[in-house]
Coordinates of C-alpha atoms and ligand atoms in Angstrom, one line a residue:
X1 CA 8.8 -31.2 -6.8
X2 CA 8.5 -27.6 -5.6
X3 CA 10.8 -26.1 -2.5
X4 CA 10.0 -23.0 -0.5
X5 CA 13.1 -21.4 1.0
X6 CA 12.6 -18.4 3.6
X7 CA 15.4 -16.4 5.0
X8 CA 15.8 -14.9 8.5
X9 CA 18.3 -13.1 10.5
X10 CA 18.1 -9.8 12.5
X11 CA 17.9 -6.2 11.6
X12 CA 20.5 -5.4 8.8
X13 CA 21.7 -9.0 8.4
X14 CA 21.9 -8.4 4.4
X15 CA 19.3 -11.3 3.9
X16 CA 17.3 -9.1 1.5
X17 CA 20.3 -9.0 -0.8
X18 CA 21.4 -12.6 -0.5
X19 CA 17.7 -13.8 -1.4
X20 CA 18.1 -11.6 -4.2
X21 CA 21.6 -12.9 -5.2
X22 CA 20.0 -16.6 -4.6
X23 CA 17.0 -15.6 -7.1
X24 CA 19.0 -14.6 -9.5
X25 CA 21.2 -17.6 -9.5
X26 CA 18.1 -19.8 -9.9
X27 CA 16.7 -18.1 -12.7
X28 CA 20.6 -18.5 -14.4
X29 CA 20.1 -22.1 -14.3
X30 CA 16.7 -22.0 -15.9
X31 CA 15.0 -23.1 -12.4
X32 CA 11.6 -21.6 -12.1
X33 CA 11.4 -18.8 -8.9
X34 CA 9.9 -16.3 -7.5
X35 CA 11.3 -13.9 -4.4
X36 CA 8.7 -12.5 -1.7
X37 CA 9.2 -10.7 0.9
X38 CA 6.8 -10.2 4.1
X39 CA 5.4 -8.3 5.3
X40 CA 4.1 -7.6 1.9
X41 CA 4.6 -9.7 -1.6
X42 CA 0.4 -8.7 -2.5
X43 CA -1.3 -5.6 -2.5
X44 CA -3.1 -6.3 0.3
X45 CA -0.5 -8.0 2.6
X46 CA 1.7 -4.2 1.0
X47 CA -1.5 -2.3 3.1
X48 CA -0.9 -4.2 5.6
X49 CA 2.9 -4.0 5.9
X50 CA 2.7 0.2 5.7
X51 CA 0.2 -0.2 8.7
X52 CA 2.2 -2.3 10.8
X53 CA 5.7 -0.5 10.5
X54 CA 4.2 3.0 10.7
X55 CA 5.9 5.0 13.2
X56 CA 3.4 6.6 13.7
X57 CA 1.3 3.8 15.5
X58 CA 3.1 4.2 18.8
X59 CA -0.2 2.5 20.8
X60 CA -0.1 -0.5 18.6
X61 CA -1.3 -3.8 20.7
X62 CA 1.5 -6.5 20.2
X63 CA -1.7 -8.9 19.7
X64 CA -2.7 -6.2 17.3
X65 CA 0.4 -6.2 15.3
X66 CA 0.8 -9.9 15.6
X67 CA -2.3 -10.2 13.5
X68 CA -1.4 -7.7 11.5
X69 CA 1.6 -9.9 10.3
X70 CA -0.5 -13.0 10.0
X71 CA -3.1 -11.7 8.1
X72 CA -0.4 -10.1 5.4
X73 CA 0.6 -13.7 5.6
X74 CA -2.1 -15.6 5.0
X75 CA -3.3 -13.5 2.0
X76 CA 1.1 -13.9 0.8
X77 CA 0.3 -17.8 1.2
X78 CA -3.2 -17.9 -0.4
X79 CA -2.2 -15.5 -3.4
X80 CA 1.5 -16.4 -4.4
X81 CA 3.3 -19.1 -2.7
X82 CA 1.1 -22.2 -2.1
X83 CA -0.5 -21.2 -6.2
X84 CA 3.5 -21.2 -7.3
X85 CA 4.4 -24.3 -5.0
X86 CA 1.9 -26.4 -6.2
X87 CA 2.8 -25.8 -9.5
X88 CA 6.4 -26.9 -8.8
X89 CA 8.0 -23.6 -8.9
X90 CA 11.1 -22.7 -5.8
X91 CA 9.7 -19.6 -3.6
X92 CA 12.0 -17.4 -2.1
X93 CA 10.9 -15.5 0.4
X94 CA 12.6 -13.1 3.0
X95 CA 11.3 -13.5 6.5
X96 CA 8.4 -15.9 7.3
X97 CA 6.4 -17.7 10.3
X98 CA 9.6 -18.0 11.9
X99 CA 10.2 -13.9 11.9
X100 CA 6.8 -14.2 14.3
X101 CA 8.1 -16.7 16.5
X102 CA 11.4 -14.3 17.4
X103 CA 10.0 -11.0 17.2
X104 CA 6.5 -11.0 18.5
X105 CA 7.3 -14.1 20.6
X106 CA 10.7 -14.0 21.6
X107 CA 11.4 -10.1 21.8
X108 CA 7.6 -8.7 22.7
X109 CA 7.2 -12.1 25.4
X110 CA 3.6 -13.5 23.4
X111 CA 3.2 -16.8 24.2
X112 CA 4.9 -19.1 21.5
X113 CA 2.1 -21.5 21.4
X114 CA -1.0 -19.5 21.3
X115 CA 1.7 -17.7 17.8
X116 CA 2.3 -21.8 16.3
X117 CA -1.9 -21.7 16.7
X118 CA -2.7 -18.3 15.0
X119 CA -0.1 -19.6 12.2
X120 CA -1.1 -22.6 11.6
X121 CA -4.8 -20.5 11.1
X122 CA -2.9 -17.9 8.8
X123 CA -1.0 -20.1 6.4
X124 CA -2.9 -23.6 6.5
X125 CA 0.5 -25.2 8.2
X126 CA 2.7 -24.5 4.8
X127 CA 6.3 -25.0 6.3
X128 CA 9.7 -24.0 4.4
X129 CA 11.4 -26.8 3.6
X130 CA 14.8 -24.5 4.2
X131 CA 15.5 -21.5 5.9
X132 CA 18.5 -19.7 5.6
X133 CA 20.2 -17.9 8.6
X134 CA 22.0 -14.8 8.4
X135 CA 23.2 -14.2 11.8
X136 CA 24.9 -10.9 13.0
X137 CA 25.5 -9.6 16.4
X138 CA 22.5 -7.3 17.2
X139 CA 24.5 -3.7 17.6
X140 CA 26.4 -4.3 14.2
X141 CA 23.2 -4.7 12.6
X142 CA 21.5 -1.7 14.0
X143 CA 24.5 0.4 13.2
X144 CA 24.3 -1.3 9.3
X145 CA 20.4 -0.5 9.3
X146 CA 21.2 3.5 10.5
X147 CA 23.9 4.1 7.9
X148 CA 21.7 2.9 5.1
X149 CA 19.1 5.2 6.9
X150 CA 21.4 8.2 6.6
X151 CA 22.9 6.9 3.3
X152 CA 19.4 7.4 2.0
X153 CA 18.5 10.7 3.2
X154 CA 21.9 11.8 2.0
X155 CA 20.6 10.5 -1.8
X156 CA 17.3 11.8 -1.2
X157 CA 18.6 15.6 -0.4
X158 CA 21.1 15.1 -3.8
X159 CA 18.1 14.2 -6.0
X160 CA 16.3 17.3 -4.8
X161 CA 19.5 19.2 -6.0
X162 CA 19.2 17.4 -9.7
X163 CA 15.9 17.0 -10.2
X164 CA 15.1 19.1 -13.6
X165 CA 17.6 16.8 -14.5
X166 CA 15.5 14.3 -17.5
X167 CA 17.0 11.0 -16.3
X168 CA 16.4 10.7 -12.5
X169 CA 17.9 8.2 -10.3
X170 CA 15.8 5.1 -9.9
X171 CA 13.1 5.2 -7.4
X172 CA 14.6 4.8 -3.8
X173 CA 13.3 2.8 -0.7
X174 CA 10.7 5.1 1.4
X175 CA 12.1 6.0 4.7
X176 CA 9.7 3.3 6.3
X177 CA 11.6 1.0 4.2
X178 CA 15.1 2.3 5.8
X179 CA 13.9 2.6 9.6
X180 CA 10.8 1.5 10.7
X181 CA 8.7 0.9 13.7
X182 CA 10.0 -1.8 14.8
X183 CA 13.9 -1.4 14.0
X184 CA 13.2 1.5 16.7
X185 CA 12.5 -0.5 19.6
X186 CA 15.5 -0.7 22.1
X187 CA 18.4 -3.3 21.7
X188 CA 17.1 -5.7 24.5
X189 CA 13.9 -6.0 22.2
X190 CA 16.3 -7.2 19.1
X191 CA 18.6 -9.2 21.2
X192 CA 15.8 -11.3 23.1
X193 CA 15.0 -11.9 19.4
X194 CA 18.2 -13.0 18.0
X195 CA 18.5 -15.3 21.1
X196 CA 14.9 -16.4 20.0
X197 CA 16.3 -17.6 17.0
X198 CA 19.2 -19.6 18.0
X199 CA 16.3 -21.6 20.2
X200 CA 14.0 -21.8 16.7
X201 CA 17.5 -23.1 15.1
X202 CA 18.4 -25.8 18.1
X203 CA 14.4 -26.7 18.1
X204 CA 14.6 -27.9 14.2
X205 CA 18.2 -27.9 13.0
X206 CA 17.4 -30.1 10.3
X207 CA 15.2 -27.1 8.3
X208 CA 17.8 -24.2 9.2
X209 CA 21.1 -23.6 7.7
X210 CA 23.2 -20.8 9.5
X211 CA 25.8 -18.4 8.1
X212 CA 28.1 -15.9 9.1
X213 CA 26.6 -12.1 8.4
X214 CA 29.6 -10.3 8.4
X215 CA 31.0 -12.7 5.4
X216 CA 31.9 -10.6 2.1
X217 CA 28.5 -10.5 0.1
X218 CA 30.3 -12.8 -2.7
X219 CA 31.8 -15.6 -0.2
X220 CA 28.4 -15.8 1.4
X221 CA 26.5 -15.9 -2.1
X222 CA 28.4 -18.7 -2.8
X223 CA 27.9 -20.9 0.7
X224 CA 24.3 -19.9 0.2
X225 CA 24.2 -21.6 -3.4
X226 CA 26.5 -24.3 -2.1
X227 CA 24.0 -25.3 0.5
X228 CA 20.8 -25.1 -1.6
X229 CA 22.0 -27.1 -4.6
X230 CA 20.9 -30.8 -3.3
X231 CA 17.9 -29.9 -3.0
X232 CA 17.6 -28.8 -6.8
X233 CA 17.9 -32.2 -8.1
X234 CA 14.4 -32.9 -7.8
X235 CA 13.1 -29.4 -9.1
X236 CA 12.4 -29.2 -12.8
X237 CA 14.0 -26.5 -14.8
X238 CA 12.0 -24.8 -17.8
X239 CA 13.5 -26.1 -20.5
X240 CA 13.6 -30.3 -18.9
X241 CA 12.6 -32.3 -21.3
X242 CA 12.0 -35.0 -18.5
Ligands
TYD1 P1 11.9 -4.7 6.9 O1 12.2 -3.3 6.6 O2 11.4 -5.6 5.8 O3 13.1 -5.3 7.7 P2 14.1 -6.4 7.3 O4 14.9 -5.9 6.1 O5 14.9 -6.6 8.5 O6 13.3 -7.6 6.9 O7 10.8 -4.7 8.1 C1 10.2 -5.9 8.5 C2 10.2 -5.8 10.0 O8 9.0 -6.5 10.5 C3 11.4 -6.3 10.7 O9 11.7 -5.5 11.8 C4 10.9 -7.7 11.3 C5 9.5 -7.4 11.5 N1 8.6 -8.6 11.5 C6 8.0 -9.0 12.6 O10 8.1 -8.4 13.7 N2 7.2 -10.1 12.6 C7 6.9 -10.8 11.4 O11 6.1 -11.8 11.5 C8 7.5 -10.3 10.2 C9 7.3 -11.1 8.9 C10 8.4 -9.2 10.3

């Protein structure tokens, strides 16, 4: 059997790294995964993701950018994930459907329905079977996201310093990637959404599992693993004879 875990959770709730930390793991045990991310995860739905966090797009229709993130899911869906489900593989990916639902529903005020309709369009009604939450009170998160902003510059400014150097540092996350359009949007927008997500959780508490953000990386790995393991059993590894 296949499973498709997604994570969520507000700006800078360290869900990139934990899916990461969760891939990783799975390969360990000889499980087949991949790890996504959306916006992106394709080429195309890539295009699409530098459009929709542009800065530069200040006049951007929330209908606009609400389609923006559905089509960059529905190629995600039609390219990777339902291809790797169906062959039994897990699929990780960080931030799905439900990322819609609290950000372009909950914190821009479009109607949840008319988003359920448009996704159920985009991906063909593929649902997670598990989503991890990483929740994290909405100014600690902010602050998180700006220091890794700053940390970044900083880095950027130092490889200018050393770069006749022959090895460079490895390739670092665009600025887009540190702060985007959306992170800038005022802290009523991101906590409408992180309220938006406790209603998603009480909604459907059977898909969700919620953790504590502000855990030490390791501790949290750990839960993470802790709570995905039963539904491993009925995933085949790569070398399972069965
Ligand atoms: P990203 O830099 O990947 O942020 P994060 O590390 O928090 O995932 O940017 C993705 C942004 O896009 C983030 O602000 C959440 C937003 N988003 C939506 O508004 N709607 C969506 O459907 C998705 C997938 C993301």
């Amino acid at each position: 059997m296949s499973l498709f875990i997604t994570f969520e959770g507000p700006e800078g709730s360290g869900k990139s790294t934990q899916a990461r930390y969760l891939y990783e793991y799975l390969q360990n045990q000889g499980y087949p995964a991949i790890l996504t991310r959306e916006p992106g995860g394709t080429p195309i739905s890539d295009a699409v993701r530098r459009l929709v966090l542009d800065g530069q797009w200040t006049t951007m229709e929330p209908t606009t950018e609400t389609l923006l993130f559905a089509a960059a899911r529905a190629q995600l869906v039609g390219e990777v994930i339902s291809p790797y489900l169906n062959l039994g593989g897990v699929v990780l990916c960080d931030r799905y459907a439900d990322s819609t639902y609290a950000y372009q529903g909950y914190g821009l005020g479009r109607n949840l329905e008319e988003l359920r309709t448009i996704t159920l369009f985009a991906t063909g009604g593929l649902l997670p079977h598990l989503t991890i939450y990483l929740d994290l009170p909405v100014e600690e998160g902010l602050e998180r996201k700006r220091r890794q902003r700053d940390e970044l510059r900083e880095r950027r400014e130092l490889q200018q310093l050393t770069l006749p150097l022959p090895h460079l540092p490895p390739p670092m996350p665009s600025d887009q990637e540190a702060w985007n359009r959306l992170d800038a949007r005022e802290v009523a927008y991101h906590q409408r959404v992180r309220d938006g997500y406790m209603d998603l959780i009480s909604a459907d508490p059977e898909r969700w599992r919620v953790f504590d953000a502000r855990l030490e990386r390791e501790t949290l790995a750990d839960q993470i693993v802790a709570a995905i393991v039963p539904f491993l059993s009925d995933v085949r590894r790569l070398n399972d004879e069965r």
